[in-house]
Tab-separated table of N, CA and C in Angstrom:
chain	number	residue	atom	x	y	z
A	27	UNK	N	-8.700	-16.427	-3.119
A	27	UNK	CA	-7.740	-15.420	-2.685
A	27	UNK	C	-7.164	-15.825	-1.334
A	28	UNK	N	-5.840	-16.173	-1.484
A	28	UNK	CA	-5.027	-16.511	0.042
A	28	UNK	C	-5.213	-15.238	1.131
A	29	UNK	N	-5.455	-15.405	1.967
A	29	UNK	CA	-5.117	-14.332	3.640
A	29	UNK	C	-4.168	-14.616	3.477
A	30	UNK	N	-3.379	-13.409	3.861
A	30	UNK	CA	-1.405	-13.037	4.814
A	30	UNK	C	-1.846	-12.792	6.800
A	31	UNK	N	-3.408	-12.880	6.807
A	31	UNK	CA	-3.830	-12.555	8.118
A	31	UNK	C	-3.000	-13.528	9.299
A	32	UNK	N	-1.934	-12.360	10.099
A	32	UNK	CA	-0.994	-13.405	11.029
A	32	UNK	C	0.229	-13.855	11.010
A	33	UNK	N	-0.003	-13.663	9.420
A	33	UNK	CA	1.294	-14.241	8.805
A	33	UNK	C	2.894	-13.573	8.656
A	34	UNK	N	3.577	-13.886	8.144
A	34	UNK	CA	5.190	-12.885	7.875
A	34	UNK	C	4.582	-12.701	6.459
A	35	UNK	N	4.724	-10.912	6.996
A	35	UNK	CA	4.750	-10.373	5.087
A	35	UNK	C	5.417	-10.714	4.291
A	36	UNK	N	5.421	-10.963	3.118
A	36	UNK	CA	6.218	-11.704	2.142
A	36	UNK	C	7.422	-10.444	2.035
A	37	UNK	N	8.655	-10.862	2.201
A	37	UNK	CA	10.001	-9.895	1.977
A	37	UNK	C	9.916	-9.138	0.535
A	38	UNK	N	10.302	-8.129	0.928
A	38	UNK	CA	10.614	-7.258	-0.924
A	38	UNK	C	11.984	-6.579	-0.673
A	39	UNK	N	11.915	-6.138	-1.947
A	39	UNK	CA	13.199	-5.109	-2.197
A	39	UNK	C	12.789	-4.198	-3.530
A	40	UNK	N	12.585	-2.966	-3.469
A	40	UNK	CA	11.733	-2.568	-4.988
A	40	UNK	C	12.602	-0.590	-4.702
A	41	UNK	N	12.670	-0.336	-6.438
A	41	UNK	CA	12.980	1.158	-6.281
A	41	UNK	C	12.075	1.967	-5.747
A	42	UNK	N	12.356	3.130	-4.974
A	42	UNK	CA	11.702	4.437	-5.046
A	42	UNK	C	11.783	5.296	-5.940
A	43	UNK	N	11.091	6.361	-5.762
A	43	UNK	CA	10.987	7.692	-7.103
A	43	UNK	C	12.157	7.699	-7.167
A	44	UNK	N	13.293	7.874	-6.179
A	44	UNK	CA	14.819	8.467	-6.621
A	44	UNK	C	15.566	7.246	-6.810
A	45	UNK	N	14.917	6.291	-7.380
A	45	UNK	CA	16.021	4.782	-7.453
A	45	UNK	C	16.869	3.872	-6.666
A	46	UNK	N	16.001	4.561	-5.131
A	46	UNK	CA	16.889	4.017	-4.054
A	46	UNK	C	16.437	2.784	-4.128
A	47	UNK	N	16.931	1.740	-3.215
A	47	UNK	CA	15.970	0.484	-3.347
A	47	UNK	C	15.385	0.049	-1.556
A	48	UNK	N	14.079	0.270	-1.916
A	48	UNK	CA	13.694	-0.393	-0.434
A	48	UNK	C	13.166	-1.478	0.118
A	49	UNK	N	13.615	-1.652	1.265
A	49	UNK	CA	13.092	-3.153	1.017
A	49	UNK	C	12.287	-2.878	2.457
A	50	UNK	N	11.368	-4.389	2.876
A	50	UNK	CA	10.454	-4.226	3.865
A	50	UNK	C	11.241	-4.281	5.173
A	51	UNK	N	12.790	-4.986	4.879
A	51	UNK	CA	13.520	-4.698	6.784
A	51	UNK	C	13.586	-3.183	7.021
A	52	UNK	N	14.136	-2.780	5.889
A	52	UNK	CA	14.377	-1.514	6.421
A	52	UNK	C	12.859	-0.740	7.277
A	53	UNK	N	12.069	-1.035	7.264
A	53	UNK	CA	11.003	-0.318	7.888
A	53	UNK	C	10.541	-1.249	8.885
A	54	UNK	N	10.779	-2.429	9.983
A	54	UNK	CA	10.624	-2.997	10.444
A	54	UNK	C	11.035	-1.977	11.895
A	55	UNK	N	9.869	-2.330	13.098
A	55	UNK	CA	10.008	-1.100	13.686
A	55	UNK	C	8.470	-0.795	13.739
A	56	UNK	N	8.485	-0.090	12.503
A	56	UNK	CA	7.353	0.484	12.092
A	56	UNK	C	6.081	-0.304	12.225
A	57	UNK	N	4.756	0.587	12.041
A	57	UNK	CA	3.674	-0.240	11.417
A	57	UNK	C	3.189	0.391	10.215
A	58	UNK	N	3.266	-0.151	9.568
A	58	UNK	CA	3.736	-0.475	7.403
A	58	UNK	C	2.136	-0.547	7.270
A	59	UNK	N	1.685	0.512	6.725
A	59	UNK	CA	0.383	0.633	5.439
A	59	UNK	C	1.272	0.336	4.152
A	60	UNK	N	0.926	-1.100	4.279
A	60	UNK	CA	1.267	-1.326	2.334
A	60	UNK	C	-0.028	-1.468	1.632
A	61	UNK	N	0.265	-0.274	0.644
A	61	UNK	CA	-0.995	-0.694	-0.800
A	61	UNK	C	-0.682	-0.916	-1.966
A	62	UNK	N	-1.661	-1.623	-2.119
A	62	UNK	CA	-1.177	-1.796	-3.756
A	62	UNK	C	-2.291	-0.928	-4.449
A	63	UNK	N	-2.143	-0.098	-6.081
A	63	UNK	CA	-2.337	0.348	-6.602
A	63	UNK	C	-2.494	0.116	-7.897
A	64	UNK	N	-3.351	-0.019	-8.971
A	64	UNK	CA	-3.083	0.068	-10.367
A	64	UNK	C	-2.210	1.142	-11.141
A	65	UNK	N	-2.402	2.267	-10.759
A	65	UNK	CA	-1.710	3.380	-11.720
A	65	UNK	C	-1.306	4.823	-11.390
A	66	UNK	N	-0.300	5.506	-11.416
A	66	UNK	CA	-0.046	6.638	-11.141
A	66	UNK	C	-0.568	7.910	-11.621
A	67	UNK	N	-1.632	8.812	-11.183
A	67	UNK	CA	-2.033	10.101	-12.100
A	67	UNK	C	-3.084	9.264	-12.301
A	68	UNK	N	-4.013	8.437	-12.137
A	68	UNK	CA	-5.268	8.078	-12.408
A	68	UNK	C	-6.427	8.303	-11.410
A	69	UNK	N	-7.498	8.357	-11.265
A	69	UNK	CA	-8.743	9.551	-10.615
A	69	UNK	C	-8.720	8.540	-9.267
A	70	UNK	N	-8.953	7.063	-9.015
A	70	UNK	CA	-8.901	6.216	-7.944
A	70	UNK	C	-7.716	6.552	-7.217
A	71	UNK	N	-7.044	5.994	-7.946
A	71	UNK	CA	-5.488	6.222	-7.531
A	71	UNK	C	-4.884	7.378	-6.878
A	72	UNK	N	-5.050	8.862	-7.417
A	72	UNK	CA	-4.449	9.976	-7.157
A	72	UNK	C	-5.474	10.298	-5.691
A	73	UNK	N	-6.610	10.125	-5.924
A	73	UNK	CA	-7.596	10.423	-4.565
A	73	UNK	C	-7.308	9.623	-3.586
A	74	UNK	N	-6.770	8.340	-3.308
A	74	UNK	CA	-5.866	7.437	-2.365
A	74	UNK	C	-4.931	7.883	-1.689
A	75	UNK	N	-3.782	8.075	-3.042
A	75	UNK	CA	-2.042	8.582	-2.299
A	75	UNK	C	-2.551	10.127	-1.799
A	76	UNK	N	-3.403	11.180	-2.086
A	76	UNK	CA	-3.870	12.338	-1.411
A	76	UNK	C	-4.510	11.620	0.021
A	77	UNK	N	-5.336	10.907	0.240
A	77	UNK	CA	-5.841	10.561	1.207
A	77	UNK	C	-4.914	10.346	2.262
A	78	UNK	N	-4.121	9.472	1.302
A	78	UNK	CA	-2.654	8.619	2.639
A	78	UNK	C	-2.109	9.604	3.113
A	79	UNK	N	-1.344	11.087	2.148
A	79	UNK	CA	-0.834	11.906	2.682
A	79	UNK	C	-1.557	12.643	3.539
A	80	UNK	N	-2.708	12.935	3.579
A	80	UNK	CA	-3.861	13.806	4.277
A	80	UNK	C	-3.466	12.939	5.876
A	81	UNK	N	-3.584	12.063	5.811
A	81	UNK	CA	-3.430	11.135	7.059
A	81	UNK	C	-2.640	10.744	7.932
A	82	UNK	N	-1.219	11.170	6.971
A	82	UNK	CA	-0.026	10.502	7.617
A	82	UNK	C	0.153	11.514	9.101
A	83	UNK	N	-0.262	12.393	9.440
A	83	UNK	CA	0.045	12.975	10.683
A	83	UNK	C	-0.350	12.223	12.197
A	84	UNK	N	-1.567	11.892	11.584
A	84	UNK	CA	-2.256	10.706	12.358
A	84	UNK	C	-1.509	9.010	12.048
A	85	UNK	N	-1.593	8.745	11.123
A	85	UNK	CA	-0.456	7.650	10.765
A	85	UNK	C	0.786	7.671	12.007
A	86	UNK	N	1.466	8.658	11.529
A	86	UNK	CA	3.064	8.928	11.848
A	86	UNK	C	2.848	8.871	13.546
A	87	UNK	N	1.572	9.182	14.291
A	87	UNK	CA	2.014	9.111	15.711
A	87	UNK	C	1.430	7.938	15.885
A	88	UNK	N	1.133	6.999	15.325
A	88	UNK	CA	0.913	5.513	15.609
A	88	UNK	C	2.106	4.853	15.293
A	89	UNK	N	3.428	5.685	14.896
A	89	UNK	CA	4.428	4.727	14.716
A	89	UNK	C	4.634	4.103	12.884
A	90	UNK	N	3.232	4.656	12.589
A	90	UNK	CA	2.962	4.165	11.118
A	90	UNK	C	3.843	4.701	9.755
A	91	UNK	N	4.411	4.202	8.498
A	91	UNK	CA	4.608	4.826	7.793
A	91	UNK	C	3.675	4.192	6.376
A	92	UNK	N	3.604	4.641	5.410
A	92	UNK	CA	2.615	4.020	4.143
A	92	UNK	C	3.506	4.437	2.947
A	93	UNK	N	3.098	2.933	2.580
A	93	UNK	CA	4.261	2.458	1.261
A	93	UNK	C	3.207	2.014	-0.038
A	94	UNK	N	3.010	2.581	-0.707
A	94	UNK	CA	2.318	2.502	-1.951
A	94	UNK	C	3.301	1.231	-3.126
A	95	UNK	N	2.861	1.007	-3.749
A	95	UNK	CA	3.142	-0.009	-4.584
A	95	UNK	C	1.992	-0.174	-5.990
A	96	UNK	N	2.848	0.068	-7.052
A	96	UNK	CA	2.620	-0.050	-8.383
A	96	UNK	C	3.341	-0.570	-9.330
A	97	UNK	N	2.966	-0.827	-10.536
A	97	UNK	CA	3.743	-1.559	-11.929
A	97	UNK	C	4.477	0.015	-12.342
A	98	UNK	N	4.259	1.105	-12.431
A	98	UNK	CA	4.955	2.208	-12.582
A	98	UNK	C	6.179	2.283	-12.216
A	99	UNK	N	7.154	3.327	-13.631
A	99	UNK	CA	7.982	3.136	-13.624
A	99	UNK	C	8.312	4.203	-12.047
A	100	UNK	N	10.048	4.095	-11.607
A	100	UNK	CA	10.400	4.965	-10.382
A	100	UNK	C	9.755	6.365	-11.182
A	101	UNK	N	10.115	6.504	-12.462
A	101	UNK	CA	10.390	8.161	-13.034
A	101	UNK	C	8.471	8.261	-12.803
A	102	UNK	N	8.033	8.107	-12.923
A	102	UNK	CA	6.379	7.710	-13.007
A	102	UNK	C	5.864	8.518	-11.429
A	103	UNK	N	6.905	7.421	-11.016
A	103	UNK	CA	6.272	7.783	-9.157
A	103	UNK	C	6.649	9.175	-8.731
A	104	UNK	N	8.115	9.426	-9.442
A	104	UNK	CA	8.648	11.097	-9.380
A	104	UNK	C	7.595	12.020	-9.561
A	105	UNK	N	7.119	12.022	-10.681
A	105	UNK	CA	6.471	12.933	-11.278
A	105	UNK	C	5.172	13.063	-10.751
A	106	UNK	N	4.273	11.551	-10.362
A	106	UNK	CA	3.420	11.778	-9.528
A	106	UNK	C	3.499	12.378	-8.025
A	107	UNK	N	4.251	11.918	-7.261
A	107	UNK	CA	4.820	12.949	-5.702
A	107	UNK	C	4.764	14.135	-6.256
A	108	UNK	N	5.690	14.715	-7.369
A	108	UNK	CA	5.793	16.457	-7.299
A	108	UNK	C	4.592	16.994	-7.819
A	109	UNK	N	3.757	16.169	-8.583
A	109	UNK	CA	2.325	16.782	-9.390
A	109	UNK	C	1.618	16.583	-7.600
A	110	UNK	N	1.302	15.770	-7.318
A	110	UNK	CA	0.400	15.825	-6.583
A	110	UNK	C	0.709	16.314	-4.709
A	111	UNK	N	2.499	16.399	-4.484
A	111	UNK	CA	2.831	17.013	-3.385
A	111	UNK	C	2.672	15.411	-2.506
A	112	UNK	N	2.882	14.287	-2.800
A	112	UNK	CA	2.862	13.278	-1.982
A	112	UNK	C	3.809	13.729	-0.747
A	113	UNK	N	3.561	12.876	0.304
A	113	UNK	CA	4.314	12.383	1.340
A	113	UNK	C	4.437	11.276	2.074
A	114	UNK	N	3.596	10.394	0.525
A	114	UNK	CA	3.851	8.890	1.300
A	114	UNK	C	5.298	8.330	0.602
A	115	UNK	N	5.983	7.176	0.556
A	115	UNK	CA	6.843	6.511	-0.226
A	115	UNK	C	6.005	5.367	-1.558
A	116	UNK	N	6.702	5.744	-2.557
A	116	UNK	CA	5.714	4.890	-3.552
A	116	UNK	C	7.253	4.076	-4.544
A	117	UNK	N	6.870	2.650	-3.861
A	117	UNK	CA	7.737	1.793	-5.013
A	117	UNK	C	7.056	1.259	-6.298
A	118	UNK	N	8.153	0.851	-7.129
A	118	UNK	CA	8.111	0.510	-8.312
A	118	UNK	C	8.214	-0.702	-8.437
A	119	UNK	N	7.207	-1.458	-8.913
A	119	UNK	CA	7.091	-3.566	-8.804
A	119	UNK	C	6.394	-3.623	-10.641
A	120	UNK	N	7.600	-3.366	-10.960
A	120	UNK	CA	6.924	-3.234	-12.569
A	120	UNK	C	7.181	-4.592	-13.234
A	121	UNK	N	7.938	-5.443	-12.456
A	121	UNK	CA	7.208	-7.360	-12.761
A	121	UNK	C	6.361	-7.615	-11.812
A	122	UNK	N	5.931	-7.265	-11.398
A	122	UNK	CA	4.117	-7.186	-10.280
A	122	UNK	C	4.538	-8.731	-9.387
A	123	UNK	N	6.007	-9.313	-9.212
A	123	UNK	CA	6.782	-10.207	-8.812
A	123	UNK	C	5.929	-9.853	-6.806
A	124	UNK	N	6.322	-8.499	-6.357
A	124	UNK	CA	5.732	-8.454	-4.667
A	124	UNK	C	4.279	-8.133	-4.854
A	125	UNK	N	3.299	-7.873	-6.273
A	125	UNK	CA	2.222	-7.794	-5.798
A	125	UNK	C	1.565	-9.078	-5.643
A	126	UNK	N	1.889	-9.945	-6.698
A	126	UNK	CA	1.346	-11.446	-6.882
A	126	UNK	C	1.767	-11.970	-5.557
A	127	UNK	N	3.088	-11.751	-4.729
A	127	UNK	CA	3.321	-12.090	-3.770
A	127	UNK	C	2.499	-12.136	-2.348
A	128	UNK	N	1.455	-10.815	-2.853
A	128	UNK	CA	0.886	-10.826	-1.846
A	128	UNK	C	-0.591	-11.080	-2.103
A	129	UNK	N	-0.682	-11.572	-3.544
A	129	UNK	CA	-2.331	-11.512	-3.973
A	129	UNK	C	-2.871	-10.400	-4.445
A	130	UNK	N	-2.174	-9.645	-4.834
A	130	UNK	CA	-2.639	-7.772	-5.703
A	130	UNK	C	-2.486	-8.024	-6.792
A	131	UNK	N	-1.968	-8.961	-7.402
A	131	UNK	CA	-2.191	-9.456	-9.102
A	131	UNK	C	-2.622	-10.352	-9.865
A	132	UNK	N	-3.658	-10.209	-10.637
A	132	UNK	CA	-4.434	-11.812	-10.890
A	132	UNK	C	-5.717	-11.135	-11.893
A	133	UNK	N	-6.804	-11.909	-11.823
A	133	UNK	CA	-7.724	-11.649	-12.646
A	133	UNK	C	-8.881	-10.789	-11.875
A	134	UNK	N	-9.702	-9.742	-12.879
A	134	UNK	CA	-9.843	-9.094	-12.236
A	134	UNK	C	-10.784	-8.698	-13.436
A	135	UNK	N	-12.345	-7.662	-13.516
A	135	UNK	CA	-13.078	-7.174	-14.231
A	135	UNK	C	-13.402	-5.812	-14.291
A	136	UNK	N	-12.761	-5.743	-15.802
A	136	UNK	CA	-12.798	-3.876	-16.140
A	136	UNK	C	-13.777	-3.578	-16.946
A	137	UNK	N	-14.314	-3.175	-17.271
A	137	UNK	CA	-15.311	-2.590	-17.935
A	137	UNK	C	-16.000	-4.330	-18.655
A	138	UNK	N	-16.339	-4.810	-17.644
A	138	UNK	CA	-17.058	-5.750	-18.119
A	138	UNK	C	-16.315	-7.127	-18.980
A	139	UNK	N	-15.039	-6.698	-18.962
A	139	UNK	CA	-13.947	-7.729	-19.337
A	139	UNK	C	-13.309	-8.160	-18.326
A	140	UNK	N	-12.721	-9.497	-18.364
A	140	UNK	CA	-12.173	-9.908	-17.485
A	140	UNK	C	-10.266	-9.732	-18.090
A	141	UNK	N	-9.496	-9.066	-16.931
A	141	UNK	CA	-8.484	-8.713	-17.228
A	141	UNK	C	-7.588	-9.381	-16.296
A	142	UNK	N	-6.019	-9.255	-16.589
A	142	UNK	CA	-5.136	-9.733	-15.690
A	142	UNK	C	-4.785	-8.083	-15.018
A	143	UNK	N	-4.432	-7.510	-13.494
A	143	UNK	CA	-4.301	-6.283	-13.193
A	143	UNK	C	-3.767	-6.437	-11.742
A	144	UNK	N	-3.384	-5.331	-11.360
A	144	UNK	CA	-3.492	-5.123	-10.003
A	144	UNK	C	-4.338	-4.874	-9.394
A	145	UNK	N	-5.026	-5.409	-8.439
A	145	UNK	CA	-6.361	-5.742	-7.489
A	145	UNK	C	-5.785	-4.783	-6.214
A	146	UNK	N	-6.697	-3.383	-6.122
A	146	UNK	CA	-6.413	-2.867	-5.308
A	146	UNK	C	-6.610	-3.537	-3.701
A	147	UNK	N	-5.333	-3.673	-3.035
A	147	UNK	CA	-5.368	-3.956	-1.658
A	147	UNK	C	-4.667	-3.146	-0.734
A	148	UNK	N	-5.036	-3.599	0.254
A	148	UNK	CA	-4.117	-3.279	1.582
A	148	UNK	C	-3.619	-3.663	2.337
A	149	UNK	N	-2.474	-3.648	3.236
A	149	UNK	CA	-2.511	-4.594	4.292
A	149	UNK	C	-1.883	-3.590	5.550
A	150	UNK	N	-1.931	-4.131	6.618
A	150	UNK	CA	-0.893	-3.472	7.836
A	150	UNK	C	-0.015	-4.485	8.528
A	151	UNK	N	0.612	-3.963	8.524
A	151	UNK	CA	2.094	-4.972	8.839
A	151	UNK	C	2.688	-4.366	10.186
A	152	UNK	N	2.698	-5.170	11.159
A	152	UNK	CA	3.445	-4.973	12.807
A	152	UNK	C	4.401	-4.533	12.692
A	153	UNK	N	5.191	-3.865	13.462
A	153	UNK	CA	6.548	-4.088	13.663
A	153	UNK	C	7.581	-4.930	13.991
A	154	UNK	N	6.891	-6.109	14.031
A	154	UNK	CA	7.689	-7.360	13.946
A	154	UNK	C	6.962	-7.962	12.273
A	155	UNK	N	6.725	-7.249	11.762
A	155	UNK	CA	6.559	-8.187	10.105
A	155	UNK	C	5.134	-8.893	10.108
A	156	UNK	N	4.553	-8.784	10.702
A	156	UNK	CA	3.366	-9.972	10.773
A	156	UNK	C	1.967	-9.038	10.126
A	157	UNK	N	1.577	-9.587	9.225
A	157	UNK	CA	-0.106	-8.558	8.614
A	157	UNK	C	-1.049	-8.990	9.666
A	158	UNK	N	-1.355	-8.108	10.316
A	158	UNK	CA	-2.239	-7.606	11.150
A	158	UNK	C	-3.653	-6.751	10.521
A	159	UNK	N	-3.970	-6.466	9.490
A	159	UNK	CA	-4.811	-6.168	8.825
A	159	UNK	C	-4.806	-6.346	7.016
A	160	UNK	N	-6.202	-6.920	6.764
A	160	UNK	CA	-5.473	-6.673	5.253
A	160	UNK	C	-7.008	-6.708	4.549
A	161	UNK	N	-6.987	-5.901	3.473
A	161	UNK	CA	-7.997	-5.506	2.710
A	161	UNK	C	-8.101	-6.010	1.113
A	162	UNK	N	-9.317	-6.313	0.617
A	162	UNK	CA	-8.531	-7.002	-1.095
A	162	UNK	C	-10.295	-6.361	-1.995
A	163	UNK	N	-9.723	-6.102	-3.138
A	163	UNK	CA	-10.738	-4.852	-3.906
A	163	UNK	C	-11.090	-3.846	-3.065
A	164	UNK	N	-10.651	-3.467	-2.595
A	164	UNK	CA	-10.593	-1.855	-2.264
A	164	UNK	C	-11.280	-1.269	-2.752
A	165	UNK	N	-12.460	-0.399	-1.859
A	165	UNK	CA	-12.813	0.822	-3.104
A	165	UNK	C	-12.499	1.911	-2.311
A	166	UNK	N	-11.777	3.219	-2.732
A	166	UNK	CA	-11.167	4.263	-2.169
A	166	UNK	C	-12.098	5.285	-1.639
A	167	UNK	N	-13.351	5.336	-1.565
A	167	UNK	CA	-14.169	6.197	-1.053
A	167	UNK	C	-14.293	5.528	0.270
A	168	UNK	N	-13.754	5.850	1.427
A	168	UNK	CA	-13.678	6.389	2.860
A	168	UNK	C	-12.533	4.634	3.356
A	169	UNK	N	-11.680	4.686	2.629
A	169	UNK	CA	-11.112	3.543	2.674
A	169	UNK	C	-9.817	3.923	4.030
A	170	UNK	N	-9.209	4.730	3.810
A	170	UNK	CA	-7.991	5.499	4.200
A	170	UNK	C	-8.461	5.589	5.846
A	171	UNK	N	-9.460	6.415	5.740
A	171	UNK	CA	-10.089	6.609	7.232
A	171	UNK	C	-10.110	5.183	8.129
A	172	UNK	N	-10.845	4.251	6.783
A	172	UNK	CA	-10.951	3.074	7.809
A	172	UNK	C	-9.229	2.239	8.232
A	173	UNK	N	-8.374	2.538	7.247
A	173	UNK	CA	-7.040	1.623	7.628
A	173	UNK	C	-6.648	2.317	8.995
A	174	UNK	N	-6.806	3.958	8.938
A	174	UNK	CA	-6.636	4.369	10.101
A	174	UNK	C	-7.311	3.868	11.541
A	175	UNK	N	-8.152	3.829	11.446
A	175	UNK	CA	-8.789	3.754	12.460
A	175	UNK	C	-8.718	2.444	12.934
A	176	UNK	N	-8.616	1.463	12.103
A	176	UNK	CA	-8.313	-0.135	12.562
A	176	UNK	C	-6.896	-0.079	12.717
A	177	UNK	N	-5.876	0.467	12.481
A	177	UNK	CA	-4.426	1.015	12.844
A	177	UNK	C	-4.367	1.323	14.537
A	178	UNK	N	-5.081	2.661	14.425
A	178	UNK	CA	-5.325	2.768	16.142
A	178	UNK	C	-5.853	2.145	16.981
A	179	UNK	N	-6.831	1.391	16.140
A	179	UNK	CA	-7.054	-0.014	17.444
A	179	UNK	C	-5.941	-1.431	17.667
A	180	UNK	N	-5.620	-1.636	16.294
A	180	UNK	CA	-4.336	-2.382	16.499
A	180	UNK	C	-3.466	-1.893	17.718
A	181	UNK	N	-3.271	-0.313	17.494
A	181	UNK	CA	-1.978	-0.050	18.649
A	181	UNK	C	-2.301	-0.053	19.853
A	182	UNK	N	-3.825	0.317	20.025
A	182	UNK	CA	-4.249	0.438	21.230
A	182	UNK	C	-3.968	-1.138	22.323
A	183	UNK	N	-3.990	-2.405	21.511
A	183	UNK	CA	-4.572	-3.628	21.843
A	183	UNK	C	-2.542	-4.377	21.638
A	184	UNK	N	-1.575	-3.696	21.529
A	184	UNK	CA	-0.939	-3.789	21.054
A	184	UNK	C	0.258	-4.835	22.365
């Protein structure tokens, strides 16, 4: 598995729920929680994007915003925000083209099979573009807390 640790995040351009298209300049500035995700409305998954939103208050005064990323369609991501009241941004990479980009797609073991999937990760991205943190198999029980908190030391040291 390659590190992005240091590195320039790999560029994207991908829809949102409303089909806008975003790409990673536009949030440059910022410091970017990008995750990647397997699936929308699924028990890992939905307890994550709740987490991110639970957080973003603390996020948002670090300057932070969090960008979710899945093979789901935009209409997918719609329906998940209004079911679940999101307030993070969640794009649509349904040729998994920016997850492989970053190492979130590849082989991976599900119920004892070995599958091709999205490999839950994370990363944090500067405001000059550079991953400054990054996480790979993820497990979502107290995960969120920790991006935070290595977030605020990033800014602190900044």
């Amino acid at each position: 598995m390659m590190s992005l640790l240091d590195l320039p995040a790999p560029s994207f351009c991908l829809p949102n729920a409303d089909q806008v298209e975003i790409c990673l300049r536009d949030l440059h500035g910022k410091w970017i929680i990008l995750y990647f995700y397997p699936k929308d409305n699924t028990l890992g998954c939905t307890q994550e994007a709740c987490e991110f939103t639970a957080a973003l208050p603390n996020i948002e005064q670090e300057n932070g915003v969090v960008v979710g990323i899945s093979p789901d369609s935009p209409k997918s991501h719609s329906n998940f925000i209004a079911k679940k009241e999101l307030g993070i941004l969640l794009l649509s990479d349904q040729e998994r083209t920016v997850a492989a980009a970053y190492g979130a797609y590849g082989k991976k073991m599900m119920y004892g099979k070995e599958t091709m999937g999205i490999i839950r990760s994370t990363f944090i991205i500067d405001p000059e573009g550079i991953v400054r943190a990054e996480w790979r198999n993820v497990k979502v029980k107290g995960h969120v807390e920790e991006v935070v908190r290595r977030l605020q030391e990033l800014r602190r040291h900044q």
